[in-house]
Amino acid sequence: MTERLAHTLPFSAIVGQDALKTALLLNAVDPRVGGVLIRGEKGTAKSTAVRALAGVLPPIDVVEGCQFGCDPAEPGAWCVDCRARREEGPLPKMQRRPRIVDLPVSATEDRLVGTLDFEAALKRGEREFHPGLLASANRGILYVDEVNLLDDHLVDTLLDAAAMGINIVEREGVSFQHPASFILVGTMNPEEGEIRPQLLDRFGLCVDVEAVREPEARVEIVRRRHAFEEDQTGFIADWADAEHDVQTRLRHGHLRLPSVRVPEEVLYAIADLAIRAGVDGHRADSVMARAATANAALEGRQEVALTDIERVAGMVLAHRLKRTPFDDIQADVAALRESLVRSLTSASEEDSAQGASSEAGPGQGQASIFESLGATSGAEGGALEQALVKPMDAARRSVGGRRQESVVTDGRGRHTRSEPARSVTKMSDVAIEATVRSAAAAQTSGAAAESDLAVTIRPEDLRAKVRMRKVGACIVLCVDASGSMGAASRMEAAKSAALDLLVDAYQRRDRVAVVSFRGDSAEVVLPPTASVELANLKLRSLPTGGATPLAAGILRSLEVLEGEARRDPDVVPWLVLLTDGRGNVGIDGGLGGEDSRAAALKARAAGVSVLVVDTASGPTGGGAARDIARAAGAEYVRLTPHSGGIADVVRERL
C-alpha cells in the first residue's frame, strides 16, 4: 500500500502537465469516470503526479475495523462482515483518506485477489480469507506503473473486478467475495510496448504527457525538486495552503456533482461526436458525459456547457480512435480543441434553428476534429502492395510459436493445480490448501497432541503450485539488403510485415525484430519490441546495396534470439529469413556459400524455428534458398505477387 504523503512532492507543486492533473481531479470528483491511462516518455512526472494525488483527496467515511473500507451510508455495498456486525447493532464509523495502492507488474495472482490465510489454517484448522490488493484498493485508487507490461492473467482479473465492482474468489477451498470498487490509474511508456485493447478501453480517460520545452519551466522544475529533496517538511509546509485549496475544490465539486444538469443538446452532441469518431461500443459516450459533468462541478457550475465537452473530449477519445500502424499516435490537442469548440458550437446553433430537433446531421466542421486525431473510418490503413506474397508449397509444421500457455516457475501466472514439492529447501510457492488437506489426511491423534498446531505439516505433505502463463514468440525478420535484384521490395516487405505483426503483438505477447545484412556485415535495425511506434520510427529508412553476407545475417539473428531467451526462457524463437540464398561473403574471409550453410546448421542445433522465404526471381525460385532451408531444418516458402503478405504467412505457422 502506498501512503507516502510526507515523502511525495505536493500535487500543487508539479510544474506543467495541466491535462494530467485535470484528468486525476475529474476522477477524484467522480470515480465513475473510470480512471486514467497516462502515456509518456520517462521522467515526465507521471508517477509523481499520481502519488501526489493522495495528499489532496478529501477524507471518506468508512466502517471502523472493516478491512475493505465499506461506506456506512451504502448498505448495499457492504461486505459480509459488515452485514453480520450490523445485525448486532449500529456500525461505528471513522474518517480516513482514500488509499492509493500500488500493483507491481511482478505481483502474483494471490497477492492481487487474496488467498487462504496460512496461519489460521495451521493454528486453528480454519479456512479464512486473507485479503489482497483489491481489498485495500476498495473506494480508493489502484495504481499500476508500466501497466502495459502487466501479465495477461492479472489483466483479466482486473477487468472482471473493474466491471463488477466485486472481487469473487473461488480457490484453495475458499469461497469469498468482497467489494472492489476502485479508480484504475496506469502509467506507461509507449516505447516499451502497447496495451491490450480490452484494458485500454477500460480506462475512462487517457492523457499523453511529454517533457516541458520552455526553459523557464524546466528551470523551475529543477528548483522545486532540489528544494523538496533538501527540506521535505519545509517544502510541504510552503505548499500547504495551495494543497488545501485543491482539496476544498474537490470536496465542493463532489458535493455539487449530484445537482449538475446535462442539457439534452449536449447529450446529442456527445453522441454525434462518438459516432463520427467511429469508436466501438457506448462507453465513450457515457465517460464523456460523466467527465464533462465532473468538470462542471469542479468549476462550480450547475450545468454542463460545450466548453466542458471541449475540455474532456480529447482525453476520452484519444485512446479509442481506430488507427493504422503508419498513423502518428500523438494527437494535435490544440487543433482538436479549436475544431471541437467550432463544430459543437455550430451543431448547437443548428439544433436551435431547427427547434432543438437534436438529430445532428453530418456537420461541415466536425470531420476535421477526427482528421486531426488520425481517425480512419473504414480506411484500409495504407496497406503496402508487396511483390512477395503467398506460399506455393503445402508443407506445414506444428511448431507452437503463437501465444500459448506454458508452465512457469517464477511464481507468476495463473494457479491451475498443485503437485508434491520437489525440493523443500528451494520451495517458495506453496499450495496452502492442498498442503493442509494432505497433512490432515495423514494426521494422527498423537501428532496433534505433540504440536501447538491444529495440523502438523511434514515435509512430504508440502504441495507446490503449478502455474501457467501465456508466452509469446520472438520473431526476427532477417532481410537481404544487398544490391541484388529486388532489394528495395524485400525491405518494404519486411517493414510491412514487422508493422503488421506488431499490430496484434500485445495480444499475443510477441516481440518482433528486424536484422538486415549487406556489404560485409549485418545490423539490428529494429531491436525486439512490441511497440508499433518504435518500429515505425526505426524502420523509416532502410538502406540497401552491396554484397550478400548471408551467414553474418543468420548469426546476428541468432544472437538476438539468444538475448531474448535470457530475458524470458519461455519465449518461442522464430527466424524468418528473406533471401534468395546466394550468400557471396563469408565470415572472416570464408566462402559465402559454405559459411551460410554452417550458420543454418547452427540455427537448427539451437532449436530455433526457421522459415525461409525465397525471394529469387523466376517462376520456380532458386535452389540456393532451398539448400539453406534444408540445412536449417526450416520450412521453405515460395511467394508470388498475387497472394497475402509475409505477416499472414508467418501467422499461419506460429
mmCIF file of N, CA and C in Angstrom, residues 105-180:
data_model
loop_
_atom_site.group_PDB
_atom_site.id
_atom_site.type_symbol
_atom_site.label_atom_id
_atom_site.label_comp_id
_atom_site.label_asym_id
_atom_site.label_seq_id
_atom_site.Cartn_x
_atom_site.Cartn_y
_atom_site.Cartn_z
ATOM 1 N N VAL A 105 4.085 -4.858 -11.401
ATOM 2 C CA VAL A 105 3.916 -5.751 -12.542
ATOM 3 C C VAL A 105 4.377 -7.163 -12.203
ATOM 4 N N SER A 106 5.174 -7.308 -11.144
ATOM 5 C CA SER A 106 5.658 -8.625 -10.732
ATOM 6 C C SER A 106 4.737 -9.303 -9.732
ATOM 7 N N ALA A 107 3.597 -8.697 -9.401
ATOM 8 C CA ALA A 107 2.699 -9.253 -8.394
ATOM 9 C C ALA A 107 2.129 -10.593 -8.856
ATOM 10 N N THR A 108 1.836 -11.454 -7.894
ATOM 11 C CA THR A 108 1.194 -12.726 -8.197
ATOM 12 C C THR A 108 -0.316 -12.565 -8.096
ATOM 13 N N GLU A 109 -1.026 -13.545 -8.645
ATOM 14 C CA GLU A 109 -2.484 -13.508 -8.576
ATOM 15 C C GLU A 109 -2.969 -13.596 -7.133
ATOM 16 N N ASP A 110 -2.274 -14.377 -6.302
ATOM 17 C CA ASP A 110 -2.641 -14.480 -4.888
ATOM 18 C C ASP A 110 -2.562 -13.123 -4.207
ATOM 19 N N ARG A 111 -1.510 -12.369 -4.511
ATOM 20 C CA ARG A 111 -1.338 -11.054 -3.879
ATOM 21 C C ARG A 111 -2.414 -10.085 -4.336
ATOM 22 N N LEU A 112 -2.889 -10.238 -5.552
ATOM 23 C CA LEU A 112 -3.896 -9.327 -6.070
ATOM 24 C C LEU A 112 -5.284 -9.628 -5.517
ATOM 25 N N VAL A 113 -5.736 -10.859 -5.626
ATOM 26 C CA VAL A 113 -7.128 -11.177 -5.259
ATOM 27 C C VAL A 113 -7.273 -11.665 -3.828
ATOM 28 N N GLY A 114 -6.180 -12.108 -3.207
ATOM 29 C CA GLY A 114 -6.261 -12.687 -1.870
ATOM 30 C C GLY A 114 -6.215 -14.200 -1.937
ATOM 31 N N THR A 115 -6.002 -14.829 -0.785
ATOM 32 C CA THR A 115 -5.849 -16.283 -0.755
ATOM 33 C C THR A 115 -6.187 -16.817 0.631
ATOM 34 N N LEU A 116 -5.969 -18.082 0.825
ATOM 35 C CA LEU A 116 -6.229 -18.716 2.114
ATOM 36 C C LEU A 116 -5.253 -18.204 3.162
ATOM 37 N N ASP A 117 -5.769 -17.916 4.367
ATOM 38 C CA ASP A 117 -4.928 -17.463 5.472
ATOM 39 C C ASP A 117 -4.152 -18.657 6.014
ATOM 40 N N PHE A 118 -2.839 -18.662 5.748
ATOM 41 C CA PHE A 118 -1.994 -19.798 6.120
ATOM 42 C C PHE A 118 -1.963 -19.997 7.635
ATOM 43 N N GLU A 119 -1.845 -18.910 8.378
ATOM 44 C CA GLU A 119 -1.747 -19.009 9.839
ATOM 45 C C GLU A 119 -3.016 -19.592 10.436
ATOM 46 N N ALA A 120 -4.172 -19.130 9.986
ATOM 47 C CA ALA A 120 -5.436 -19.647 10.513
ATOM 48 C C ALA A 120 -5.610 -21.121 10.174
ATOM 49 N N ALA A 121 -5.162 -21.504 8.982
ATOM 50 C CA ALA A 121 -5.302 -22.897 8.577
ATOM 51 C C ALA A 121 -4.450 -23.818 9.441
ATOM 52 N N LEU A 122 -3.234 -23.389 9.777
ATOM 53 C CA LEU A 122 -2.332 -24.237 10.543
ATOM 54 C C LEU A 122 -2.646 -24.235 12.036
ATOM 55 N N LYS A 123 -2.881 -23.052 12.594
ATOM 56 C CA LYS A 123 -3.061 -22.952 14.045
ATOM 57 C C LYS A 123 -4.449 -23.370 14.510
ATOM 58 N N ARG A 124 -5.465 -23.020 13.706
ATOM 59 C CA ARG A 124 -6.842 -23.304 14.145
ATOM 60 C C ARG A 124 -7.559 -24.288 13.244
ATOM 61 N N GLY A 125 -6.906 -24.668 12.125
ATOM 62 C CA GLY A 125 -7.543 -25.595 11.215
ATOM 63 C C GLY A 125 -8.756 -25.009 10.523
ATOM 64 N N GLU A 126 -8.784 -23.676 10.374
ATOM 65 C CA GLU A 126 -9.936 -22.995 9.784
ATOM 66 C C GLU A 126 -9.564 -22.412 8.418
ATOM 67 N N ARG A 127 -10.576 -22.361 7.556
ATOM 68 C CA ARG A 127 -10.382 -21.745 6.254
ATOM 69 C C ARG A 127 -10.844 -20.298 6.318
ATOM 70 N N GLU A 128 -9.886 -19.385 6.333
ATOM 71 C CA GLU A 128 -10.191 -17.962 6.375
ATOM 72 C C GLU A 128 -9.543 -17.272 5.172
ATOM 73 N N PHE A 129 -10.173 -16.182 4.772
ATOM 74 C CA PHE A 129 -9.696 -15.440 3.609
ATOM 75 C C PHE A 129 -8.695 -14.373 4.035
ATOM 76 N N HIS A 130 -7.553 -14.351 3.340
ATOM 77 C CA HIS A 130 -6.550 -13.310 3.576
ATOM 78 C C HIS A 130 -6.645 -12.306 2.428
ATOM 79 N N PRO A 131 -7.074 -11.057 2.694
ATOM 80 C CA PRO A 131 -7.334 -10.089 1.606
ATOM 81 C C PRO A 131 -6.072 -9.754 0.818
ATOM 82 N N GLY A 132 -6.300 -9.377 -0.441
ATOM 83 C CA GLY A 132 -5.216 -8.959 -1.323
ATOM 84 C C GLY A 132 -5.271 -7.472 -1.617
ATOM 85 N N LEU A 133 -4.615 -7.068 -2.690
ATOM 86 C CA LEU A 133 -4.534 -5.651 -3.037
ATOM 87 C C LEU A 133 -5.883 -5.080 -3.466
ATOM 88 N N LEU A 134 -6.743 -5.902 -4.072
ATOM 89 C CA LEU A 134 -8.063 -5.406 -4.468
ATOM 90 C C LEU A 134 -8.885 -4.993 -3.255
ATOM 91 N N ALA A 135 -8.690 -5.676 -2.144
ATOM 92 C CA ALA A 135 -9.399 -5.296 -0.918
ATOM 93 C C ALA A 135 -8.894 -3.957 -0.397
ATOM 94 N N SER A 136 -7.592 -3.753 -0.413
ATOM 95 C CA SER A 136 -7.026 -2.485 0.062
ATOM 96 C C SER A 136 -7.420 -1.321 -0.835
ATOM 97 N N ALA A 137 -7.624 -1.595 -2.135
ATOM 98 C CA ALA A 137 -7.920 -0.521 -3.087
ATOM 99 C C ALA A 137 -9.394 -0.152 -3.126
ATOM 100 N N ASN A 138 -10.263 -0.888 -2.454
ATOM 101 C CA ASN A 138 -11.696 -0.577 -2.494
ATOM 102 C C ASN A 138 -11.952 0.854 -2.038
ATOM 103 N N ARG A 139 -12.691 1.605 -2.855
ATOM 104 C CA ARG A 139 -13.018 3.012 -2.622
ATOM 105 C C ARG A 139 -11.778 3.904 -2.673
ATOM 106 N N GLY A 140 -10.747 3.397 -3.320
ATOM 107 C CA GLY A 140 -9.523 4.178 -3.475
ATOM 108 C C GLY A 140 -9.022 4.104 -4.899
ATOM 109 N N ILE A 141 -7.714 4.178 -5.049
ATOM 110 C CA ILE A 141 -7.077 4.181 -6.366
ATOM 111 C C ILE A 141 -6.123 2.996 -6.449
ATOM 112 N N LEU A 142 -6.271 2.200 -7.509
ATOM 113 C CA LEU A 142 -5.332 1.122 -7.781
ATOM 114 C C LEU A 142 -4.385 1.620 -8.866
ATOM 115 N N TYR A 143 -3.115 1.746 -8.507
ATOM 116 C CA TYR A 143 -2.121 2.348 -9.404
ATOM 117 C C TYR A 143 -1.186 1.275 -9.940
ATOM 118 N N VAL A 144 -1.083 1.205 -11.271
ATOM 119 C CA VAL A 144 -0.207 0.232 -11.929
ATOM 120 C C VAL A 144 0.822 0.990 -12.756
ATOM 121 N N ASP A 145 2.056 0.981 -12.309
ATOM 122 C CA ASP A 145 3.137 1.576 -13.092
ATOM 123 C C ASP A 145 3.565 0.566 -14.153
ATOM 124 N N GLU A 146 3.816 1.050 -15.368
ATOM 125 C CA GLU A 146 4.144 0.192 -16.506
ATOM 126 C C GLU A 146 3.032 -0.832 -16.740
ATOM 127 N N VAL A 147 1.807 -0.332 -16.821
ATOM 128 C CA VAL A 147 0.643 -1.210 -16.944
ATOM 129 C C VAL A 147 0.689 -2.039 -18.213
ATOM 130 N N ASN A 148 1.393 -1.573 -19.248
ATOM 131 C CA ASN A 148 1.489 -2.338 -20.487
ATOM 132 C C ASN A 148 2.323 -3.604 -20.336
ATOM 133 N N LEU A 149 3.067 -3.734 -19.239
ATOM 134 C CA LEU A 149 3.888 -4.927 -19.006
ATOM 135 C C LEU A 149 3.215 -5.914 -18.056
ATOM 136 N N LEU A 150 1.985 -5.632 -17.659
ATOM 137 C CA LEU A 150 1.274 -6.486 -16.714
ATOM 138 C C LEU A 150 0.912 -7.816 -17.376
ATOM 139 N N ASP A 151 1.061 -8.911 -16.625
ATOM 140 C CA ASP A 151 0.755 -10.237 -17.163
ATOM 141 C C ASP A 151 -0.724 -10.348 -17.524
ATOM 142 N N ASP A 152 -1.005 -11.171 -18.523
ATOM 143 C CA ASP A 152 -2.360 -11.288 -19.046
ATOM 144 C C ASP A 152 -3.360 -11.758 -17.993
ATOM 145 N N HIS A 153 -2.965 -12.723 -17.169
ATOM 146 C CA HIS A 153 -3.929 -13.248 -16.196
ATOM 147 C C HIS A 153 -4.286 -12.192 -15.154
ATOM 148 N N LEU A 154 -3.359 -11.288 -14.832
ATOM 149 C CA LEU A 154 -3.687 -10.194 -13.912
ATOM 150 C C LEU A 154 -4.583 -9.165 -14.597
ATOM 151 N N VAL A 155 -4.349 -8.929 -15.895
ATOM 152 C CA VAL A 155 -5.213 -8.015 -16.642
ATOM 153 C C VAL A 155 -6.644 -8.539 -16.654
ATOM 154 N N ASP A 156 -6.812 -9.834 -16.894
ATOM 155 C CA ASP A 156 -8.149 -10.424 -16.909
ATOM 156 C C ASP A 156 -8.835 -10.274 -15.551
ATOM 157 N N THR A 157 -8.086 -10.469 -14.479
ATOM 158 C CA THR A 157 -8.655 -10.318 -13.141
ATOM 159 C C THR A 157 -9.071 -8.878 -12.883
ATOM 160 N N LEU A 158 -8.235 -7.925 -13.294
ATOM 161 C CA LEU A 158 -8.577 -6.511 -13.127
ATOM 162 C C LEU A 158 -9.840 -6.151 -13.898
ATOM 163 N N LEU A 159 -9.965 -6.677 -15.121
ATOM 164 C CA LEU A 159 -11.137 -6.377 -15.939
ATOM 165 C C LEU A 159 -12.409 -6.890 -15.273
ATOM 166 N N ASP A 160 -12.348 -8.099 -14.724
ATOM 167 C CA ASP A 160 -13.521 -8.660 -14.055
ATOM 168 C C ASP A 160 -13.914 -7.824 -12.846
ATOM 169 N N ALA A 161 -12.933 -7.477 -12.013
ATOM 170 C CA ALA A 161 -13.224 -6.711 -10.804
ATOM 171 C C ALA A 161 -13.714 -5.310 -11.143
ATOM 172 N N ALA A 162 -13.093 -4.665 -12.139
ATOM 173 C CA ALA A 162 -13.490 -3.308 -12.514
ATOM 174 C C ALA A 162 -14.900 -3.282 -13.085
ATOM 175 N N ALA A 163 -15.270 -4.328 -13.821
ATOM 176 C CA ALA A 163 -16.595 -4.367 -14.438
ATOM 177 C C ALA A 163 -17.690 -4.582 -13.409
ATOM 178 N N MET A 164 -17.441 -5.444 -12.428
ATOM 179 C CA MET A 164 -18.479 -5.805 -11.456
ATOM 180 C C MET A 164 -18.420 -4.993 -10.171
ATOM 181 N N GLY A 165 -17.243 -4.433 -9.857
ATOM 182 C CA GLY A 165 -17.090 -3.755 -8.572
ATOM 183 C C GLY A 165 -17.015 -4.722 -7.412
ATOM 184 N N ILE A 166 -16.821 -6.006 -7.730
ATOM 185 C CA ILE A 166 -16.763 -7.059 -6.706
ATOM 186 C C ILE A 166 -15.617 -7.999 -7.057
ATOM 187 N N ASN A 167 -14.885 -8.431 -6.047
ATOM 188 C CA ASN A 167 -13.846 -9.436 -6.228
ATOM 189 C C ASN A 167 -14.385 -10.768 -5.729
ATOM 190 N N ILE A 168 -14.531 -11.724 -6.638
ATOM 191 C CA ILE A 168 -15.052 -13.051 -6.299
ATOM 192 C C ILE A 168 -13.882 -14.025 -6.303
ATOM 193 N N VAL A 169 -13.669 -14.694 -5.169
ATOM 194 C CA VAL A 169 -12.545 -15.616 -5.006
ATOM 195 C C VAL A 169 -13.091 -17.017 -4.788
ATOM 196 N N GLU A 170 -12.732 -17.922 -5.674
ATOM 197 C CA GLU A 170 -13.082 -19.341 -5.556
ATOM 198 C C GLU A 170 -11.803 -20.128 -5.777
ATOM 199 N N ARG A 171 -11.053 -20.367 -4.713
ATOM 200 C CA ARG A 171 -9.770 -21.034 -4.849
ATOM 201 C C ARG A 171 -9.313 -21.578 -3.513
ATOM 202 N N GLU A 172 -8.520 -22.651 -3.575
ATOM 203 C CA GLU A 172 -7.900 -23.250 -2.394
ATOM 204 C C GLU A 172 -8.906 -23.511 -1.274
ATOM 205 N N GLY A 173 -10.113 -23.945 -1.654
ATOM 206 C CA GLY A 173 -11.126 -24.240 -0.658
ATOM 207 C C GLY A 173 -11.801 -23.024 -0.073
ATOM 208 N N VAL A 174 -11.487 -21.822 -0.581
ATOM 209 C CA VAL A 174 -12.078 -20.581 -0.077
ATOM 210 C C VAL A 174 -13.097 -20.070 -1.078
ATOM 211 N N SER A 175 -14.289 -19.763 -0.595
ATOM 212 C CA SER A 175 -15.323 -19.132 -1.408
ATOM 213 C C SER A 175 -15.681 -17.817 -0.737
ATOM 214 N N PHE A 176 -15.309 -16.721 -1.374
ATOM 215 C CA PHE A 176 -15.449 -15.422 -0.711
ATOM 216 C C PHE A 176 -15.622 -14.349 -1.774
ATOM 217 N N GLN A 177 -16.352 -13.292 -1.413
ATOM 218 C CA GLN A 177 -16.447 -12.123 -2.280
ATOM 219 C C GLN A 177 -16.504 -10.861 -1.422
ATOM 220 N N HIS A 178 -15.991 -9.788 -1.960
ATOM 221 C CA HIS A 178 -15.975 -8.531 -1.220
ATOM 222 C C HIS A 178 -16.027 -7.375 -2.214
ATOM 223 N N PRO A 179 -16.449 -6.186 -1.782
ATOM 224 C CA PRO A 179 -16.494 -5.039 -2.698
ATOM 225 C C PRO A 179 -15.096 -4.656 -3.164
ATOM 226 N N ALA A 180 -14.987 -4.314 -4.436
ATOM 227 C CA ALA A 180 -13.704 -3.902 -5.020
ATOM 228 C C ALA A 180 -13.981 -2.824 -6.057
#
